[in-house]
Short mmCIF file of C-alpha atoms and ligand atoms in Angstrom, two decimals:
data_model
loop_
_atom_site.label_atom_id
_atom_site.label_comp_id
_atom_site.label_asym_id
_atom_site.label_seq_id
_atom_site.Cartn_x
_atom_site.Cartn_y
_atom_site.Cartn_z
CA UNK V 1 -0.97 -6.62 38.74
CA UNK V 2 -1.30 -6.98 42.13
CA UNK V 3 1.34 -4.95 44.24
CA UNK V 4 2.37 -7.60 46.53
CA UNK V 5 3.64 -9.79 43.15
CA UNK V 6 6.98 -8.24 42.23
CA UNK V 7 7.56 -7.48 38.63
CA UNK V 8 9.70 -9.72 37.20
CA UNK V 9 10.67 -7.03 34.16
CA UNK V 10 10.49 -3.27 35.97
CA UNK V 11 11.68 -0.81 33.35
CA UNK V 12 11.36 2.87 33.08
CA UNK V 13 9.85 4.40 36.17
CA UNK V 14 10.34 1.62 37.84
CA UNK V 15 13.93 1.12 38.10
CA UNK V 16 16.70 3.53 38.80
CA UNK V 17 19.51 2.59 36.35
CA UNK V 18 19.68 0.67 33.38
CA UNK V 19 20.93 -2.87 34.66
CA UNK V 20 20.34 -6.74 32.65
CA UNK V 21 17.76 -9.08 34.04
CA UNK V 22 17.73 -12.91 33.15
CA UNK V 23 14.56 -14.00 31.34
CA UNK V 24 12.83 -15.90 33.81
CA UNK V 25 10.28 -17.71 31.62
CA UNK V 26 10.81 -20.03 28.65
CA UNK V 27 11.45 -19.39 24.78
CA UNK V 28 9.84 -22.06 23.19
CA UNK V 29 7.18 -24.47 24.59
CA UNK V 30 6.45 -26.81 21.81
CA UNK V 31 7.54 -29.73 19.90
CA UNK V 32 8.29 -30.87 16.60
CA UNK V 33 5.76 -33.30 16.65
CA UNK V 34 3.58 -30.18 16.91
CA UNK V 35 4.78 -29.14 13.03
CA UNK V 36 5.44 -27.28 11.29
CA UNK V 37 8.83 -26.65 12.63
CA UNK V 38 11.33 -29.45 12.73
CA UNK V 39 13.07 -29.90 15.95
CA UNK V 40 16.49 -28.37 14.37
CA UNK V 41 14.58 -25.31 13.89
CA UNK V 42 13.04 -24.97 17.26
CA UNK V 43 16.68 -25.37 18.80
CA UNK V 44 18.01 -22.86 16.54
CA UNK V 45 15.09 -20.72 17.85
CA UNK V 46 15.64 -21.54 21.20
CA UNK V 47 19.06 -20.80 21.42
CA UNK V 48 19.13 -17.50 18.95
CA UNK V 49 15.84 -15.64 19.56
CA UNK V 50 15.14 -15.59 16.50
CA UNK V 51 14.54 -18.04 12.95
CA UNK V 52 15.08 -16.81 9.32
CA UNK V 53 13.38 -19.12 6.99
CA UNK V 54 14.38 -18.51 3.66
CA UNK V 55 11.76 -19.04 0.92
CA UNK V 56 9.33 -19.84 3.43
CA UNK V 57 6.69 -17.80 0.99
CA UNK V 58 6.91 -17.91 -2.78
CA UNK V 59 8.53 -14.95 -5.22
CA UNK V 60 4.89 -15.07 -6.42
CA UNK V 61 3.01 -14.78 -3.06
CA UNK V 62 5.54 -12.17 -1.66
CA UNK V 63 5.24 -10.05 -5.32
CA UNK V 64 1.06 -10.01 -4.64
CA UNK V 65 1.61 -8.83 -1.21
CA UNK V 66 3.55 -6.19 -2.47
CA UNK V 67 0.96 -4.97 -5.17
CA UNK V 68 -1.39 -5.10 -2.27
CA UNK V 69 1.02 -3.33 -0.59
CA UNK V 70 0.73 -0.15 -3.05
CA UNK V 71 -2.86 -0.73 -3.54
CA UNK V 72 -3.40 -0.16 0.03
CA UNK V 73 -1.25 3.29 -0.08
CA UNK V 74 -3.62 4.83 -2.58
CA UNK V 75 -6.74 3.81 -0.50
CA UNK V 76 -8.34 6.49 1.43
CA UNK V 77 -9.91 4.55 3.75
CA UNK V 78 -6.18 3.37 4.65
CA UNK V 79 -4.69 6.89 4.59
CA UNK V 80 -7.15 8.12 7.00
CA UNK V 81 -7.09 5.16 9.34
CA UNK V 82 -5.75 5.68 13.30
CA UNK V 83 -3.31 2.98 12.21
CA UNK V 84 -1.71 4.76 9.59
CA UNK V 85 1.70 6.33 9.54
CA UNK V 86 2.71 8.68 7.22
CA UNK V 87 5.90 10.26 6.40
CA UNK V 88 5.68 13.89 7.82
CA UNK V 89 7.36 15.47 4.70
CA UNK V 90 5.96 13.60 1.87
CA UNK V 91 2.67 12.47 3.61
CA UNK V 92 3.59 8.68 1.53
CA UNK V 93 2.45 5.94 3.47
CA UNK V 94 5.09 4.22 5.48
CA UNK V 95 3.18 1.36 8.02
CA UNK V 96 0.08 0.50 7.92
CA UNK V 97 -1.44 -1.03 11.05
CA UNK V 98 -3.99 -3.88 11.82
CA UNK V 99 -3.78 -4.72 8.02
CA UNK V 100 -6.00 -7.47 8.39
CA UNK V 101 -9.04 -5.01 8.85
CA UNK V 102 -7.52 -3.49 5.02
CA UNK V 103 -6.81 -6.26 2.81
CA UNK V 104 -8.07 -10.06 2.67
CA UNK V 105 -4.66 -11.04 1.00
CA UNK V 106 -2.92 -9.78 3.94
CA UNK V 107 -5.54 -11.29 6.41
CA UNK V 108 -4.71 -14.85 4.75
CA UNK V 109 -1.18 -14.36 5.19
CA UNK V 110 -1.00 -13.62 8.67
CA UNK V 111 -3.61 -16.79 9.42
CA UNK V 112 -1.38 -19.09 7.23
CA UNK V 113 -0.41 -22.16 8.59
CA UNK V 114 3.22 -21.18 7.75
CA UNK V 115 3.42 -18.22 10.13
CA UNK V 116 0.51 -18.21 12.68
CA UNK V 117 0.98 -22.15 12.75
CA UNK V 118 4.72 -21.88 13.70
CA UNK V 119 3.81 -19.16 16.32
CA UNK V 120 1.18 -21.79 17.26
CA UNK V 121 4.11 -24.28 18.10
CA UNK V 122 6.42 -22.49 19.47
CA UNK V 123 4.70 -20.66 22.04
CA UNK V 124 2.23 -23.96 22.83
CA UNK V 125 -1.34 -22.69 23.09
CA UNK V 126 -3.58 -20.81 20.97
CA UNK V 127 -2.59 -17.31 19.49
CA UNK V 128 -3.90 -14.25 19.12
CA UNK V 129 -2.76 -10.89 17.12
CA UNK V 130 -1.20 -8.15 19.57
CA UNK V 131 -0.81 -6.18 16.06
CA UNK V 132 -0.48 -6.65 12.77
CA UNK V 133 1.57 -4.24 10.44
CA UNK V 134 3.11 -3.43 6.79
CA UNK V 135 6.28 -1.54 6.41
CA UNK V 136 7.65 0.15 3.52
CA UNK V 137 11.48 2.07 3.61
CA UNK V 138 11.32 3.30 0.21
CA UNK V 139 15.00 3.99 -1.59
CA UNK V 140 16.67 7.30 -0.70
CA UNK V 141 14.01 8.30 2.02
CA UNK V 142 13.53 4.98 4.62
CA UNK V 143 14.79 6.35 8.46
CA UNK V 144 16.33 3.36 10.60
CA UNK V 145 14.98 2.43 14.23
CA UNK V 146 17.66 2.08 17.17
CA UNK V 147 17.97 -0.96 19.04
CA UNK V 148 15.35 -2.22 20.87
CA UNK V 149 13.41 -4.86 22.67
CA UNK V 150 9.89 -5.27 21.49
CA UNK V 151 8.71 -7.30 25.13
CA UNK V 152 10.06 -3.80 26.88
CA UNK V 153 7.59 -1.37 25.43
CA UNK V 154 4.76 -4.30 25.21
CA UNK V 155 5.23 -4.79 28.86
CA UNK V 156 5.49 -1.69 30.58
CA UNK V 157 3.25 -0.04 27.80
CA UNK V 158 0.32 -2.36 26.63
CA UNK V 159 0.37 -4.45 30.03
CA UNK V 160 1.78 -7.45 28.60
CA UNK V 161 2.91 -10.34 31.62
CA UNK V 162 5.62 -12.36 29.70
CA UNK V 163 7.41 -12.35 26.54
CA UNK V 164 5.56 -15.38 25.23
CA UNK V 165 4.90 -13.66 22.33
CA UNK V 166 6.78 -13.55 18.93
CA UNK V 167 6.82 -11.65 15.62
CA UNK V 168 6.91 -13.06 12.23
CA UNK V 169 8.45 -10.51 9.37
CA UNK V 170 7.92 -11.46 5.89
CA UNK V 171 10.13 -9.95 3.41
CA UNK V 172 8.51 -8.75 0.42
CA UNK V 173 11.21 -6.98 -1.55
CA UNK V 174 14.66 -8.11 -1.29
CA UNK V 175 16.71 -7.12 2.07
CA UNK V 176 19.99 -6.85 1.21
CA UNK V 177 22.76 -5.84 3.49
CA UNK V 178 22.65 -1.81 2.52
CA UNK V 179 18.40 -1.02 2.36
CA UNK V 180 17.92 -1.48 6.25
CA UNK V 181 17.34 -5.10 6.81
CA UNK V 182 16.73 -6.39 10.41
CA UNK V 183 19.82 -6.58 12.30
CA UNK V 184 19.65 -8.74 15.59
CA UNK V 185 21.38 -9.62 18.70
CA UNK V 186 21.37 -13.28 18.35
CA UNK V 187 21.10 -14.89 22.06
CA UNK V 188 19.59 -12.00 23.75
CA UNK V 189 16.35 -12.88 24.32
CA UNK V 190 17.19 -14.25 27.49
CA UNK V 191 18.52 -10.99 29.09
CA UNK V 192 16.18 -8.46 29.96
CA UNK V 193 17.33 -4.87 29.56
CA UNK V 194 15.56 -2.83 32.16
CA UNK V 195 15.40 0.80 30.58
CA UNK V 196 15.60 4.26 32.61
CA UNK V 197 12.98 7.01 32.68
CA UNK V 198 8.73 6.92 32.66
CA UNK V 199 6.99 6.38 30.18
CA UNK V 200 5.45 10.19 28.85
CA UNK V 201 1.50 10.46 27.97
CA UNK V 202 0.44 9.28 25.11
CA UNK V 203 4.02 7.94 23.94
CA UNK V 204 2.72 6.22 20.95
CA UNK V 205 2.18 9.28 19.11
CA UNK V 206 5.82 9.63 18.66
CA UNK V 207 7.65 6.35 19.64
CA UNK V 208 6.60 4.77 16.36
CA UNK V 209 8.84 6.97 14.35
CA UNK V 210 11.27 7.61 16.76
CA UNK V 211 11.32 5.91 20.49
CA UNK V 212 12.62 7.89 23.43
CA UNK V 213 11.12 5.66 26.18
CA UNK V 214 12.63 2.20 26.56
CA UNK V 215 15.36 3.10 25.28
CA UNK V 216 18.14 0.89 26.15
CA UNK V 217 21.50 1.83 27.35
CA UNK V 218 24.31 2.15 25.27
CA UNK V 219 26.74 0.04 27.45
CA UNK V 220 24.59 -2.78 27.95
CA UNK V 221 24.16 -3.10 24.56
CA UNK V 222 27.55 -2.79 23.79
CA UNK V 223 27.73 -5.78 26.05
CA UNK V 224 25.54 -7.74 24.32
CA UNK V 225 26.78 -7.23 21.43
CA UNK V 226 30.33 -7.93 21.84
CA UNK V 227 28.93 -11.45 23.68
CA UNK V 228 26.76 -12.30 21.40
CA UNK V 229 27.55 -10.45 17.60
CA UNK V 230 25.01 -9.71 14.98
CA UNK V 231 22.72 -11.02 12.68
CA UNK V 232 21.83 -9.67 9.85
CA UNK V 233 18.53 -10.69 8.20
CA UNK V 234 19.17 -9.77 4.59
CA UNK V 235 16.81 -12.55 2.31
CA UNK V 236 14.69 -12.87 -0.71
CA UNK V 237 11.12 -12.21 -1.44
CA UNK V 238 9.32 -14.53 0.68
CA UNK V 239 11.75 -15.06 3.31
CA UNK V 240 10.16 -14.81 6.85
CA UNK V 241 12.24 -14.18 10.47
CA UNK V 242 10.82 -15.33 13.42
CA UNK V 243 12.01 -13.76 16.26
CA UNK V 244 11.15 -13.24 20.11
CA UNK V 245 9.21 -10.61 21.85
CA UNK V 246 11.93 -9.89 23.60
CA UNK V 247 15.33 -10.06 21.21
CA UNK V 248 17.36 -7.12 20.49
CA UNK V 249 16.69 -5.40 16.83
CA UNK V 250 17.37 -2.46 15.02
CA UNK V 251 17.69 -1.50 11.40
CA UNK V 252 19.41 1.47 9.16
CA UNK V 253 17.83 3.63 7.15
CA UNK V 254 17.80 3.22 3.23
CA UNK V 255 20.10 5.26 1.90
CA UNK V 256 19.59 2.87 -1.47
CA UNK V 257 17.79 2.82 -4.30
CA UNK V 258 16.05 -0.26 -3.21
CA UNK V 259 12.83 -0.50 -1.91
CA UNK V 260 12.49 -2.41 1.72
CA UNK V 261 9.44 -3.74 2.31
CA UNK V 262 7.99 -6.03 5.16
CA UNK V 263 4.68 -7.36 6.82
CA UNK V 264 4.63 -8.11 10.27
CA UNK V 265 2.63 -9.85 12.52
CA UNK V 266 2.68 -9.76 16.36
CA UNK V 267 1.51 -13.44 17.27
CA UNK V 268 0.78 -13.48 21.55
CA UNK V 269 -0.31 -17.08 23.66
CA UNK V 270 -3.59 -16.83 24.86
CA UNK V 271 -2.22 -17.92 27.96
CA UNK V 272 -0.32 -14.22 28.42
CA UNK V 273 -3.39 -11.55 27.18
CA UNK V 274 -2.49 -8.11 27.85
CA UNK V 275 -3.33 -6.48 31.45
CA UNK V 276 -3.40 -3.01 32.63
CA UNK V 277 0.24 -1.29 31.77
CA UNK V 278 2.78 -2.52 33.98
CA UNK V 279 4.53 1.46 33.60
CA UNK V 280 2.40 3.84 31.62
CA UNK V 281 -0.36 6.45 32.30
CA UNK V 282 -2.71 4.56 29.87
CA UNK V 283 -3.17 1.86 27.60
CA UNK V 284 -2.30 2.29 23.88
CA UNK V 285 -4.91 1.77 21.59
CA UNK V 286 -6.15 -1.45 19.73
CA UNK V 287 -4.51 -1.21 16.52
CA UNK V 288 -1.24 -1.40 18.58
CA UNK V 289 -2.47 -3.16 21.55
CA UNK V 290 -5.48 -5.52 20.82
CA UNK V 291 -7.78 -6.65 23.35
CA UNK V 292 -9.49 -9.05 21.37
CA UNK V 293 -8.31 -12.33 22.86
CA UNK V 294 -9.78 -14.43 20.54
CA UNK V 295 -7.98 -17.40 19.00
CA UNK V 296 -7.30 -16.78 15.84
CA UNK V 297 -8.20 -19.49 13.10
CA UNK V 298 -5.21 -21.14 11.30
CA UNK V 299 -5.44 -22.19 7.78
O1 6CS M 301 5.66 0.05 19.71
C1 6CS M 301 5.49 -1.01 19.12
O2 6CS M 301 4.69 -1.84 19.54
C2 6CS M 301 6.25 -1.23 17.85
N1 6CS M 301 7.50 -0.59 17.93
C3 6CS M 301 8.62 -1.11 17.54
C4 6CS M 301 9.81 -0.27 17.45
N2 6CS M 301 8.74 -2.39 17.19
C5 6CS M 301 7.63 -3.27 17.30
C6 6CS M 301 6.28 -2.66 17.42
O3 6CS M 301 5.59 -2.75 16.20
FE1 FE M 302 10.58 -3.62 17.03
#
């Protein structure tokens, strides 16, 4: 980025306290008549940040992406892959990155016309995949993640211009209300929180199990929060959330019995491909941060 264009979302280094910025750019930039979303659904988008779509997959589909799921975990070629994160303790599988490169099941599902097709509408243009991803939070043993914004650490870390970019979570295990589900600050994809402190070397060794970078404050959260309230994306098998690049989420750790387990997808416009880091020494790596532009095919 050229240093005469000021950033419109400085975070970490470049800021010196935590403060809110208003999204300057727009949420969605399609139409119904686009499909597959209906108009009601792009408002509710609009407006929330986010979409939960109950039974948007099939108990059947959702209980084959699981198997594939555990399949996956006993692969080697998985457990050895760069995108692979294991739990330290147990050395179990926990996320699985760039899935598509893994499993043809999960490469269908993340070109289905369901997800990828929405993203396709909403953000207007062609897509491609920032990163793709499988979670697990197995029962007694799943940590949480603290709240925050997926746009701040895609921005100031992988070089990413504007949030025109949005995740699709499909549940493949049932997320009730006590095994960690997705909790989000509905409406706050229009602020931007601008975080304190640089980003460190190599951040993404650690940030994916714990973040310490772009981390938000606590009062300005707080804020939020109290405006806006909470959302809590508890659904069936099947069920998939949309939500923003740039919405506030979090989720608890499992302290259940129940399994919690989700595949993601990071869908970005073509029209907003990643640049040099806007405030980081280097660029992650492709399995986080793709620089394969190409539009993906939609089926
Ligand atoms: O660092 C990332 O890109 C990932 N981290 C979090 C906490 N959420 C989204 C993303 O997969
Ligand atoms: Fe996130």
């Amino acid at each position: 980025m050229s240093t005469t264009t000021p950033d419109p979302y400085p975070s970490r280094g470049k800021v010196d306290e935590p403060r809110l910025i208003e999204r300057s750019h727009p949420v969605v930039l399609g139409t119904a008549e686009d499909g597959p979303l209906t108009r009601e659904q792009l408002d509710a988008f609009d407006r929330d940040g986010f979409l939960q779509v109950d039974g948007l997959f099939s108990a059947d589909e959702a209980h084959a992406l699981l198997q594939e799921l555990q399949r996956l975990q006993g692969e080697d070629s998985v457990r050895e892959a760069e995108g692979t994160i294991s739990d330290p303790d147990t050395g179990d599988v926990r996320s699985v990155f760039a899935i598509q490169d893994h499993s043809d099941l999960m490469d269908k599902v993340i070109h289905d016309e369901r997800t990828a097709g929405a993203a396709r509408q909403i953000l207007a243009s062609e897509v491609y995949l920032h990163h793709t991803r499988v979670n697990d939070k197995p029962g007694f043993g799943g940590s949480g993640f603290n709240w925050h914004s997926d746009f701040e650490t895609w921005h100031t870390e992988d070089g990413m211009p504007t949030p025109r970019c949005l995740s699709a979570s499909i549940l493949l295990t049932h997320n009730h209300s006590q095994n960690g589900p997705l909790l989000l600050i509905p409406g706050s994809h229009r602020t931007f929180v601008a975080c304190v402190g640089a980003t460190p070397e190599q951040n993404w060794v650690t940030s994916l199990k714990n973040q310490e970078a772009g981390i938000p404050d606590e009062d300005l959260i707080a804020q939020l929060h109290e405006e806006h309230g909470l959302h809590v994306a508890t659904g069936e098998p099947g069920t998939v959330i949309f939500f923003d690049s740039n919405t506030l989420h979090a989720s608890n750790g499992n302290v259940t019995k129940d399994r919690r387990a989700n595949v993601f997808a990071v869908y970005n416009s073509v029209e907003n491909t990643v640049e040099d880091p806007f405030e980081a020494p280097m660029a992650r790596p492709a399995f986080l941060s793709n620089r394969d532009f190409t539009p993906i095919e939609i089926m």
